[in-house]
DNA sequence: CTTTCACTGACAACTGCTGTCAGTGAAGTT
DNA sequence: AACTTCACTGACAGCAGTTGTCAGTGAAAG
């Protein structure tokens, strides 16, 4: 295999610390200069940190650190990386194959003693989560590609009212895993604005030949959180919501995805939230209902009235 | 280059010290056995000390294992590891410091181009989760240590009824992150059985000088899931629960942590679950209530009656 | 503005890899 | 002694991946 031999030779040549031009390498190995470029590409792709400089006195060299000391992880660092991989896997991370490769390399790269310690440490650590429907995996993969390479894609999307709107072209600026659900934040060419899309509702996704530029300052996280919890302009209109009840139920309430962001104070017997009036009377009743009698609303009275109203409506609804 | 990859894989497989026959290798790598022989030839030719034994119990093995070669990750593998780290971080992973070290090393060993590609790819990827109270971090860290090194610990635990039971010594067999909440599965010396403990309720944890041996066959995952969803012995007593309504609401229902495990069938307009009678009338009403009128119970009638009952109770509860 | 260098894409020629088949020999088992 | 298991070899057709060639872009330095 002349190819592998030559690539190794190049590595050794560079490892001496010398700076070499492609032409020099091609002459030394008696191969075409084009082939040198190809080898360099291949080496970079497998993770060798090769530095290339153009122009006068240019050429190839190896990252200084790399020559001095190869990448070494302590057993603890390995463990954390492997633990982290478990989280990703359980969240339905789409690039599971590459991740699998990486983790198996990590596991291999230890002697037997370390290996047994590692596997022992890993045995006691579990992440359990809904992995998501396997059906979304291909969509997620395609999306990840599109986000990473800034390709526009065409999707057909089922919106929240079950209507299947016409196909649209979107520029996926980012993908977000929130609360174990996948979203993409994208500029929608149909509506001409940035929107967030639930990946499970993307029925179809196809790459387009167009590409886009994500604005530099754009942050998917910020956009998503703004979208989820719009900025409150008028702070004076906020209403205190005071809940009492069993510590267990209160704890749970305080980590509710919506309420947690409005938590003001938590005492041993009460949880106090600060909310806008509208949200308080539309969303909150439905958050509180499932806790039944394990919690009580202490304030405001209006919410209690609303709860009575909601409960009686539901009673009627199911009485038919 | 599948060839190189496969040859490397063979090396790593043998490096573990195992003896493997050509057939086993060929099946694992999904290549022809002839090709395995060819690879072996090539490896021997490049100086790898491979021992081959013919006849019964024959196969290949390595003379002295532990092959040194620098750990190299392709840019994709790096990306997935860094993505995975985000998941762990957002889940409130306790060993965040070691993880941080590992990821910064990963980022370090790249040239500028790789680095910019990496950071660009990472910019579009976000995981957003409740990170958990910072207060549990020290407990989690201590627990992780104890699990990994098999140390018994003494904890004070607030159980679900707000009573603070006496301190107890537990042998933490494992830790589990389920639905973004941390648990430990441990042998409890107070109750003399394996139990699961919610980490947020551990008020105090101190190492003891005792150590334990985790049973080899123990799996925290299995125990936890059995605990969460006990085996149904009598399959005949199961009742069909049929829910109709908006696709959006149904989707959500089908990924509910409890109901998802009982999903039988999902059509475009209905979701059908199969449940034990007791659970159906105790838990399910509280799961269904918050969905309000976006879903309807189609079957069984008894559940509707129960819903009416629950709703009217709640109405009364809040009327005072 | 020129030189030097890295880098890309397309394409035809070609090299070397793969699977298949058929067969040999050594080590152990029955 | 017959049989099984396993490593190993040679030949060959088909095919995948590699190479050299050519033509051209872009960045850095003098």
XYZ file of C-alpha atoms (C1' of nucleotides) in Angstrom:
700
model
C 0.000 0.000 0.000
C 2.050 2.877 -1.165
C -0.588 5.321 -0.091
C -0.465 4.464 3.590
C 3.294 4.222 3.581
C 3.596 7.597 1.963
C 1.161 9.211 4.344
C 3.074 7.816 7.279
C 6.313 9.053 5.797
C 4.847 12.511 5.470
C 3.800 12.373 9.097
C 7.308 11.413 10.155
C 8.823 14.122 8.015
C 6.602 16.765 9.521
C 7.011 15.363 13.005
C 10.641 16.422 12.958
C 9.360 19.958 13.249
C 10.535 20.985 9.792
C 8.409 23.071 7.510
C 7.984 21.475 4.095
C 6.322 22.604 0.903
C 4.128 20.327 -1.104
C 6.656 20.376 -3.900
C 9.468 19.208 -1.641
C 7.348 16.351 -0.389
C 6.282 15.361 -3.856
C 9.888 15.232 -5.017
C 11.111 13.290 -2.041
C 8.381 10.679 -2.338
C 8.352 10.748 -6.112
C 4.666 11.356 -6.335
C 2.591 13.983 -8.025
C 2.080 17.233 -6.164
C -1.653 16.820 -6.578
C -1.412 13.604 -4.618
C 0.390 15.393 -1.821
C -2.539 17.766 -1.501
C -4.878 14.845 -1.406
C -2.894 13.144 1.342
C -2.870 16.332 3.344
C -6.605 16.480 3.057
C -6.919 12.915 4.248
C -4.608 13.503 7.192
C -6.528 16.588 8.267
C -9.795 14.706 7.950
C -8.573 12.067 10.358
C -7.710 14.716 12.868
C -4.013 15.400 12.412
C -3.518 19.081 13.208
C -1.559 20.088 10.143
C -0.930 23.779 9.659
C -0.545 25.106 6.163
C 0.802 28.523 5.205
C 0.493 30.068 1.802
C 2.857 32.442 0.121
C 6.587 32.895 0.467
C 8.160 30.689 3.106
C 4.908 28.839 3.212
C 4.467 25.094 3.474
C 3.199 22.503 5.877
C 4.019 22.035 9.517
C 2.512 20.252 12.473
C 0.781 21.930 15.391
C 3.521 22.524 17.927
C 1.727 20.869 20.822
C 1.090 17.793 18.824
C 4.751 17.055 18.334
C 5.557 17.703 21.942
C 2.822 15.565 23.450
C 0.007 13.636 21.877
C -3.560 14.029 23.058
C -3.821 12.258 26.388
C -6.852 11.979 28.589
C -6.782 11.039 32.214
C -9.043 8.196 33.173
C -11.425 10.671 34.734
C -11.615 12.754 31.616
C -12.325 9.660 29.589
C -15.034 8.708 31.995
C -16.726 12.064 31.751
C -16.621 11.995 27.972
C -18.166 8.559 27.941
C -20.804 9.656 30.428
C -21.538 12.658 28.258
C -21.989 10.377 25.276
C -24.674 8.517 27.207
C -26.628 11.719 27.659
C -26.448 12.462 23.960
C -27.431 8.955 23.014
C -30.464 8.966 25.259
C -31.566 12.306 23.932
C -31.794 10.847 20.453
C -28.663 12.579 19.174
C -28.647 12.129 15.416
C -24.933 11.698 14.726
C -24.839 8.561 16.802
C -22.561 6.742 14.426
C -19.721 9.220 14.614
C -20.231 9.444 18.350
C -20.029 5.680 18.599
C -16.740 5.761 16.702
C -15.344 8.397 18.985
C -16.333 6.610 22.168
C -14.982 3.284 21.014
C -11.671 4.965 20.233
C -11.692 6.397 23.718
C -12.389 3.034 25.247
C -9.718 1.321 23.187
C -7.094 3.823 24.033
C -6.303 2.472 27.438
C -4.432 -0.478 28.796
C -6.265 -3.386 30.287
C -6.091 -2.130 33.830
C -7.578 1.231 32.930
C -10.128 -0.503 30.788
C -11.446 -2.569 33.654
C -11.590 0.455 35.940
C -13.406 2.390 33.253
C -15.980 -0.253 32.559
C -16.556 -0.641 36.258
C -17.124 3.059 36.717
C -19.388 3.183 33.722
C -21.498 0.288 34.916
C -22.959 2.339 37.745
C -23.999 5.246 35.604
C -27.201 5.316 33.621
C -29.115 7.903 31.699
C -32.685 7.004 30.908
C -34.721 9.127 28.625
C -37.186 8.855 25.905
C -34.926 8.532 22.889
C -37.482 9.980 20.563
C -39.058 8.287 17.652
C -36.528 6.633 15.393
C -38.436 8.232 12.550
C -37.046 11.677 13.295
C -33.440 10.528 13.128
C -33.034 10.943 9.372
C -34.627 14.369 9.557
C -32.319 15.353 12.386
C -29.290 14.151 10.481
C -30.219 16.075 7.403
C -30.932 19.102 9.520
C -27.633 18.896 11.315
C -25.849 18.798 7.988
C -27.798 21.756 6.772
C -27.140 23.778 9.917
C -23.443 22.968 9.927
C -22.903 23.670 6.246
C -25.429 26.471 5.870
C -27.552 24.848 3.250
C -31.119 25.956 2.757
C -33.618 23.120 2.899
C -37.161 22.641 1.787
C -39.516 21.160 4.331
C -43.131 20.243 4.586
C -44.363 21.115 8.018
C -47.471 20.198 9.915
C -48.311 23.165 12.055
C -50.009 23.026 15.413
C -53.495 23.069 13.959
C -53.023 19.897 11.982
C -53.060 21.776 8.757
C -50.287 20.838 6.459
C -49.106 24.119 5.082
C -47.435 24.345 1.685
C -43.779 23.369 1.409
C -41.413 26.075 2.472
C -37.753 26.811 2.115
C -35.955 27.558 5.356
C -32.416 28.561 6.314
C -31.743 26.518 9.431
C -29.679 28.766 11.687
C -29.502 26.267 14.478
C -30.918 23.227 16.169
C -32.050 23.117 19.752
C -32.785 20.261 22.082
C -35.126 21.672 24.674
C -36.775 19.518 27.269
C -35.869 16.444 25.271
C -37.584 17.741 22.197
C -35.831 18.791 19.046
C -36.416 22.146 17.397
C -34.786 24.033 14.611
C -34.507 27.777 14.511
C -34.645 28.896 10.936
C -35.307 31.798 8.687
C -38.545 30.895 6.933
C -38.788 32.111 3.357
C -42.538 31.603 3.400
C -43.138 34.008 6.276
C -39.958 36.010 5.869
C -38.963 35.811 9.504
C -37.028 33.674 11.924
C -39.185 30.968 13.415
C -38.794 27.861 15.467
C -39.955 24.507 14.138
C -40.578 21.324 16.032
C -38.564 18.627 14.286
C -41.147 15.918 14.907
C -43.574 17.889 12.791
C -41.261 18.098 9.806
C -42.779 15.527 7.513
C -40.223 15.833 4.789
C -36.902 17.527 4.311
C -34.857 17.917 1.155
C -31.666 19.756 0.515
C -31.773 22.666 -1.915
C -28.852 23.910 -3.990
C -28.961 27.235 -2.154
C -26.854 28.214 0.775
C -27.138 31.005 3.303
C -25.048 32.904 5.814
C -26.091 32.733 9.417
C -25.775 36.157 11.013
C -22.689 36.152 13.169
C -24.320 37.398 16.283
C -27.228 34.982 16.052
C -27.727 32.661 18.986
C -30.255 29.874 18.714
C -30.403 29.658 22.452
C -31.265 33.297 22.952
C -33.868 33.249 20.225
C -35.461 30.127 21.567
C -35.661 31.389 25.118
C -37.017 34.761 24.010
C -39.636 32.908 22.057
C -40.507 30.708 24.983
C -40.535 33.464 27.560
C -41.038 36.811 25.878
C -39.491 39.773 27.624
C -41.813 41.343 30.090
C -42.061 45.005 29.276
C -44.298 46.187 32.024
C -42.998 44.825 35.276
C -45.633 46.596 37.309
C -48.424 44.430 36.012
C -46.947 41.231 37.447
C -49.002 39.266 39.924
C -47.757 37.144 42.787
C -48.786 33.531 42.736
C -48.422 31.817 46.082
C -48.725 28.065 46.309
C -48.639 25.949 49.434
C -48.667 22.214 49.944
C -46.448 19.176 50.275
C -42.759 19.762 49.767
C -42.604 17.007 47.174
C -45.301 18.584 45.037
C -43.855 22.054 45.462
C -40.415 20.843 44.408
C -41.922 19.409 41.325
C -43.797 22.590 40.577
C -40.636 24.626 40.922
C -38.947 22.659 38.158
C -41.900 22.842 35.834
C -40.562 24.048 32.498
C -42.727 27.162 32.535
C -43.042 28.019 36.200
C -39.372 27.544 37.025
C -38.553 30.695 35.083
C -40.953 32.734 37.198
C -39.985 31.411 40.602
C -39.501 34.240 43.029
C -39.002 32.550 46.339
C -39.178 29.093 47.784
C -39.740 28.559 51.496
C -40.189 25.195 53.125
C -43.963 25.397 52.892
C -44.587 27.775 50.014
C -43.500 28.585 46.506
C -43.955 32.136 45.237
C -44.000 32.989 41.535
C -44.323 36.296 39.710
C -46.324 36.213 36.509
C -48.123 38.293 33.956
C -51.851 38.406 34.440
C -52.706 36.866 31.094
C -50.469 33.847 31.496
C -51.646 33.378 35.043
C -55.240 32.862 34.023
C -54.694 30.997 30.761
C -51.764 28.632 31.327
C -51.400 28.258 35.036
C -54.756 26.577 35.806
C -53.824 23.689 33.568
C -50.432 23.406 35.194
C -51.947 23.310 38.639
C -54.851 20.951 38.063
C -52.911 17.690 37.836
C -51.417 18.243 41.280
C -54.891 17.769 42.724
C -55.058 18.261 46.441
C -51.353 17.976 47.111
C -51.011 21.731 46.632
C -53.199 24.742 47.346
C -53.382 28.129 45.737
C -52.999 30.672 48.492
C -53.043 33.746 46.306
C -54.576 35.275 44.197
C -58.247 34.665 44.775
C -58.929 35.246 41.083
C -56.895 32.176 40.140
C -58.982 30.086 42.504
C -62.098 31.377 40.782
C -60.569 30.547 37.432
C -59.715 27.073 38.638
C -63.294 26.528 39.731
C -64.405 27.668 36.327
C -61.992 25.400 34.474
C -62.845 22.422 36.662
C -66.544 22.885 36.170
C -66.102 23.204 32.408
C -64.135 19.987 32.351
C -66.767 18.314 34.472
C -69.387 19.233 31.959
C -67.101 18.266 29.083
C -66.766 14.737 30.332
C -70.321 14.394 31.590
C -71.786 13.952 28.109
C -10.769 3.908 3.318
C -12.518 0.905 4.684
C -9.378 -1.151 4.444
C -7.366 0.932 6.871
C -10.247 1.287 9.245
C -10.806 -2.424 9.291
C -7.170 -3.211 9.821
C -7.063 -0.803 12.723
C -10.196 -2.314 14.166
C -8.640 -5.757 13.992
C -5.596 -4.435 15.796
C -7.723 -2.986 18.571
C -9.743 -6.148 18.829
C -6.653 -8.240 19.273
C -5.104 -5.667 21.556
C -7.730 -6.422 24.161
C -5.934 -9.725 24.680
C -8.675 -11.876 23.235
C -8.006 -14.721 20.864
C -10.093 -14.453 17.709
C -10.576 -16.713 14.735
C -10.572 -15.376 11.220
C -14.222 -16.261 10.927
C -15.189 -14.255 14.003
C -13.349 -11.240 12.671
C -14.888 -11.578 9.254
C -18.364 -11.697 10.732
C -17.817 -8.772 13.045
C -16.445 -6.551 10.310
C -18.781 -7.915 7.656
C -15.997 -8.744 5.277
C -14.990 -11.883 3.492
C -12.807 -14.295 5.400
C -10.327 -14.234 2.592
C -9.897 -10.552 3.162
C -9.152 -11.166 6.802
C -6.271 -13.424 5.831
C -5.009 -10.762 3.498
C -5.142 -8.133 6.232
C -3.284 -10.409 8.578
C -0.610 -10.788 5.984
C -0.361 -7.058 5.612
C -0.189 -6.493 9.357
C 2.526 -9.081 9.769
C 4.383 -7.522 6.889
C 4.374 -4.164 8.642
C 5.834 -5.720 11.732
C 2.879 -6.393 14.004
C 3.717 -9.470 16.115
C 0.632 -11.515 15.400
C 0.525 -15.137 16.533
C -1.677 -17.570 14.646
C -2.611 -21.015 15.867
C -4.227 -23.632 13.693
C -6.599 -26.345 14.724
C -9.079 -26.461 17.552
C -9.053 -23.420 19.816
C -6.894 -21.788 17.258
C -7.093 -18.215 16.074
C -5.120 -15.014 16.180
C -3.616 -13.278 19.134
C -1.079 -10.535 19.728
C 2.315 -11.191 21.219
C 2.481 -8.235 23.573
C -0.615 -6.139 23.646
C -0.816 -2.426 24.079
C -0.078 -0.735 20.859
C 0.834 2.858 21.128
C -0.530 5.267 18.640
C -1.649 8.796 19.165
C -5.325 9.274 19.830
C -6.738 11.018 16.791
C -10.284 12.205 16.373
C -11.683 13.325 13.072
C -13.401 16.641 13.058
C -16.767 14.938 13.093
C -15.886 12.808 16.025
C -14.670 15.850 17.893
C -17.884 17.593 17.088
C -20.023 14.775 18.407
C -18.015 14.567 21.611
C -18.390 18.285 22.164
C -22.094 18.065 21.416
C -22.385 15.223 23.886
C -20.673 17.329 26.502
C -23.371 19.959 26.047
C -26.030 17.408 26.879
C -24.219 16.389 30.020
C -23.651 19.957 31.090
C -27.289 20.871 30.666
C -28.395 17.850 32.610
C -26.439 19.051 35.612
C -23.665 16.502 35.256
C -21.658 16.644 38.459
C -18.138 16.050 37.144
C -18.307 19.175 35.075
C -14.773 20.192 35.837
C -13.159 17.074 34.445
C -15.497 17.245 31.492
C -14.491 20.833 30.883
C -10.844 19.801 30.897
C -11.480 17.050 28.435
C -13.408 19.231 26.021
C -10.862 22.015 26.115
C -8.133 19.513 25.293
C -10.205 18.304 22.392
C -10.590 21.817 21.090
C -6.923 22.524 21.565
C -5.640 19.779 19.337
C -6.819 21.234 16.065
C -5.354 23.630 13.593
C -6.979 26.953 12.916
C -9.100 25.768 10.071
C -10.423 22.812 11.978
C -11.010 25.065 14.915
C -13.065 27.534 12.942
C -15.093 24.776 11.330
C -15.660 23.275 14.741
C -16.756 26.473 16.377
C -18.989 27.217 13.448
C -20.631 23.824 13.666
C -20.990 24.136 17.391
C -22.561 27.561 17.173
C -25.699 26.168 15.608
C -26.232 23.490 18.195
C -27.853 24.138 21.540
C -29.131 21.997 24.348
C -31.431 23.749 26.756
C -32.491 22.067 29.914
C -33.018 22.816 33.488
C -29.553 22.311 34.883
C -30.841 21.367 38.279
C -30.235 23.205 41.479
C -26.597 23.955 42.027
C -27.178 22.714 45.560
C -27.316 19.089 44.480
C -23.960 19.253 42.696
C -21.848 18.441 45.754
C -24.158 15.578 46.647
C -23.953 14.237 43.118
C -20.190 14.468 43.126
C -19.896 12.620 46.391
C -22.348 10.060 45.139
C -20.483 9.520 41.896
C -17.314 8.908 43.848
C -19.079 6.469 46.086
C -20.663 4.594 43.191
C -17.423 4.388 41.257
C -15.296 3.294 44.181
C -17.922 1.239 45.977
C -17.922 3.164 49.197
C -20.887 3.000 51.519
C -22.265 6.402 52.455
C -24.485 7.728 55.180
C -27.311 9.958 54.079
C -30.183 11.811 55.612
C -33.159 11.553 53.342
C -36.428 13.427 53.215
C -38.994 10.955 51.980
C -42.022 11.796 49.958
C -44.183 12.551 52.960
C -41.956 15.327 54.201
C -40.860 13.268 57.144
C -37.171 13.286 57.668
C -36.365 9.717 58.474
C -33.336 8.790 60.595
C -29.946 8.735 58.899
C -29.266 5.603 56.983
C -26.240 3.899 55.481
C -26.604 2.935 51.840
C -24.445 1.112 49.307
C -24.932 3.139 46.143
C -24.955 0.596 43.315
C -25.563 3.160 40.644
C -26.784 6.581 39.713
C -29.488 7.252 37.194
C -30.522 10.373 35.375
C -34.125 9.826 34.435
C -36.210 12.520 32.854
C -33.651 15.075 33.902
C -33.852 14.068 37.499
C -31.099 12.351 39.403
C -31.621 9.176 41.369
C -29.379 6.711 43.053
C -30.101 3.033 43.252
C -28.689 1.718 46.476
C -28.858 -1.053 48.958
C -30.404 0.533 52.040
C -29.102 -0.837 55.308
C -32.079 0.644 57.136
C -34.661 -1.291 55.150
C -32.382 -4.102 54.024
C -33.326 -3.909 50.381
C -32.404 -2.175 47.173
C -34.216 1.111 46.799
C -34.111 4.144 44.618
C -33.511 7.571 46.105
C -34.144 10.951 44.572
C -30.888 12.874 44.861
C -32.598 16.207 45.416
C -34.047 14.816 48.617
C -30.713 13.776 50.025
C -30.103 16.478 52.584
C -26.712 15.295 53.648
C -24.200 12.750 52.514
C -21.021 11.595 54.217
C -18.559 8.947 53.272
C -18.199 5.992 55.625
C -15.083 3.865 56.007
C -16.984 0.832 54.721
C -16.965 -0.443 51.226
C -19.220 -2.850 49.389
C -19.236 -5.030 46.312
C -21.876 -4.328 43.730
C -23.350 -7.593 42.443
C -21.894 -8.239 39.026
C -25.153 -8.784 37.272
C -26.787 -5.703 38.772
C -28.070 -3.124 36.333
C -29.262 0.189 37.656
C -31.226 0.727 34.502
C -33.137 -2.513 34.786
C -33.899 -1.986 38.437
C -35.066 1.536 37.849
C -37.347 0.637 34.992
C -38.805 -2.324 36.858
C -39.479 0.005 39.720
C -41.075 2.584 37.483
C -43.159 0.131 35.502
C -43.633 -3.090 37.443
C -44.102 -6.182 35.350
C -47.684 -6.856 34.557
C -48.452 -10.378 35.607
C -52.039 -10.668 34.573
C -52.325 -9.449 31.017
C -56.006 -10.274 30.830
C -56.985 -7.526 33.225
C -55.682 -4.738 30.960
C -58.090 -2.125 29.737
C -57.963 -0.221 26.481
C -57.794 3.519 26.785
C -58.735 5.318 23.600
C -58.076 9.023 23.279
C -59.021 11.266 20.396
C -58.278 14.889 19.692
C -55.824 17.212 18.029
C -52.702 15.614 16.614
C -50.509 18.009 18.536
C -52.039 17.089 21.873
C -52.016 13.392 21.038
C -48.342 13.540 20.093
C -47.603 15.089 23.404
C -49.616 12.492 25.236
C -47.775 9.707 23.476
C -44.452 10.911 24.840
C -45.705 11.365 28.361
C -43.243 9.571 30.623
C -45.869 7.207 31.940
C -48.238 6.752 29.033
C -45.545 6.259 26.408
C -44.750 2.878 27.889
C -48.336 1.743 27.462
C -48.926 2.995 23.955
C -50.541 0.350 21.850
C -51.364 2.074 18.617
C -51.321 5.552 17.217
C -53.489 6.479 14.284
C -53.776 9.955 12.858
C -56.818 10.755 14.984
C -56.506 8.440 17.966
C -54.069 7.095 20.492
C -54.750 3.740 22.070
C -53.131 2.661 25.327
C -53.359 -0.555 27.299
C -53.333 -0.180 31.066
C -54.045 -1.876 34.324
C -57.361 -0.922 35.841
C -55.950 0.520 39.021
C -53.513 2.836 37.289
C -56.159 3.879 34.833
C -58.427 5.284 37.495
C -55.813 6.676 39.862
C -53.060 8.183 37.710
C -54.564 8.728 34.306
C -57.237 11.307 35.221
C -54.516 13.660 36.448
C -52.513 13.123 33.305
C -55.472 13.884 31.099
C -56.911 16.895 32.895
C -54.309 19.469 31.871
C -55.018 18.793 28.197
C -58.453 20.312 28.693
C -60.635 20.157 25.638
C -57.871 19.473 23.147
C -58.383 15.738 23.679
C -61.361 13.513 24.397
C -61.620 10.181 26.152
C -63.411 7.829 23.787
C -63.160 4.750 25.922
C -63.753 3.540 28.623
C -66.862 5.195 29.970
C -65.700 4.541 33.513
C -62.748 6.838 33.030
C -65.070 9.607 31.929
C -67.085 9.099 35.086
C -63.912 9.210 37.120
C -62.870 12.419 35.361
C -66.184 14.002 36.208
C -65.679 12.960 39.780
C -62.136 14.323 39.967
C -63.122 17.585 38.289
C -66.017 18.122 40.645
C -63.820 17.397 43.635
C -61.295 19.937 42.452
C -64.052 22.438 41.845
C -65.171 22.071 45.405
C -61.591 22.134 46.631
C -60.973 25.525 45.117
C -64.391 26.936 45.833
C -63.734 27.486 49.517
C 2.410 43.706 -9.480
C 4.797 39.535 -9.309
C 6.118 35.401 -7.165
C 5.287 31.635 -4.335
C 2.615 28.697 -2.428
C -1.832 26.101 -0.998
C -5.939 24.403 -2.837
C -10.039 22.840 -6.023
C -12.643 20.285 -9.720
C -12.942 17.281 -13.593
C -11.588 13.232 -16.056
C -9.414 9.192 -18.092
C -6.204 5.558 -17.100
C -4.945 2.416 -14.059
C -3.803 0.096 -9.702
C -4.992 -2.643 -6.296
C -8.710 -4.452 -3.501
C -12.633 -7.681 -2.881
C -15.366 -11.772 -3.076
C -15.630 -16.388 -4.892
C -14.005 -20.925 -5.600
C -11.117 -24.725 -4.982
C -7.729 -26.817 -2.477
C -3.513 -27.787 1.225
C -1.735 -28.653 5.711
C -1.419 -28.503 10.811
C -3.408 -29.306 15.396
C -6.494 -31.293 18.110
C -10.886 -34.634 19.003
C -13.480 -38.905 18.692
C -7.389 -43.642 11.715
C -10.987 -40.701 10.526
C -12.820 -36.304 11.394
C -13.242 -31.528 12.584
C -11.485 -27.035 12.981
C -8.793 -23.616 11.627
C -4.966 -21.040 9.123
C -3.421 -20.279 4.656
C -2.583 -20.129 -0.713
C -3.425 -19.167 -5.730
C -6.178 -17.666 -9.502
C -9.442 -14.629 -11.499
C -13.165 -11.401 -12.753
C -15.312 -7.222 -11.396
C -15.076 -3.107 -9.349
C -13.787 0.844 -6.270
C -10.518 3.891 -5.211
C -6.167 6.226 -6.545
C -3.254 8.660 -9.596
C -1.523 12.006 -12.832
C -2.779 15.650 -15.901
C -4.649 20.010 -16.874
C -6.622 24.318 -15.899
C -7.666 27.634 -12.744
C -8.515 30.371 -7.893
C -6.952 32.748 -3.880
C -3.937 34.225 -0.142
C 0.455 35.946 1.646
C 4.885 38.135 1.097
C 8.394 40.774 -1.336
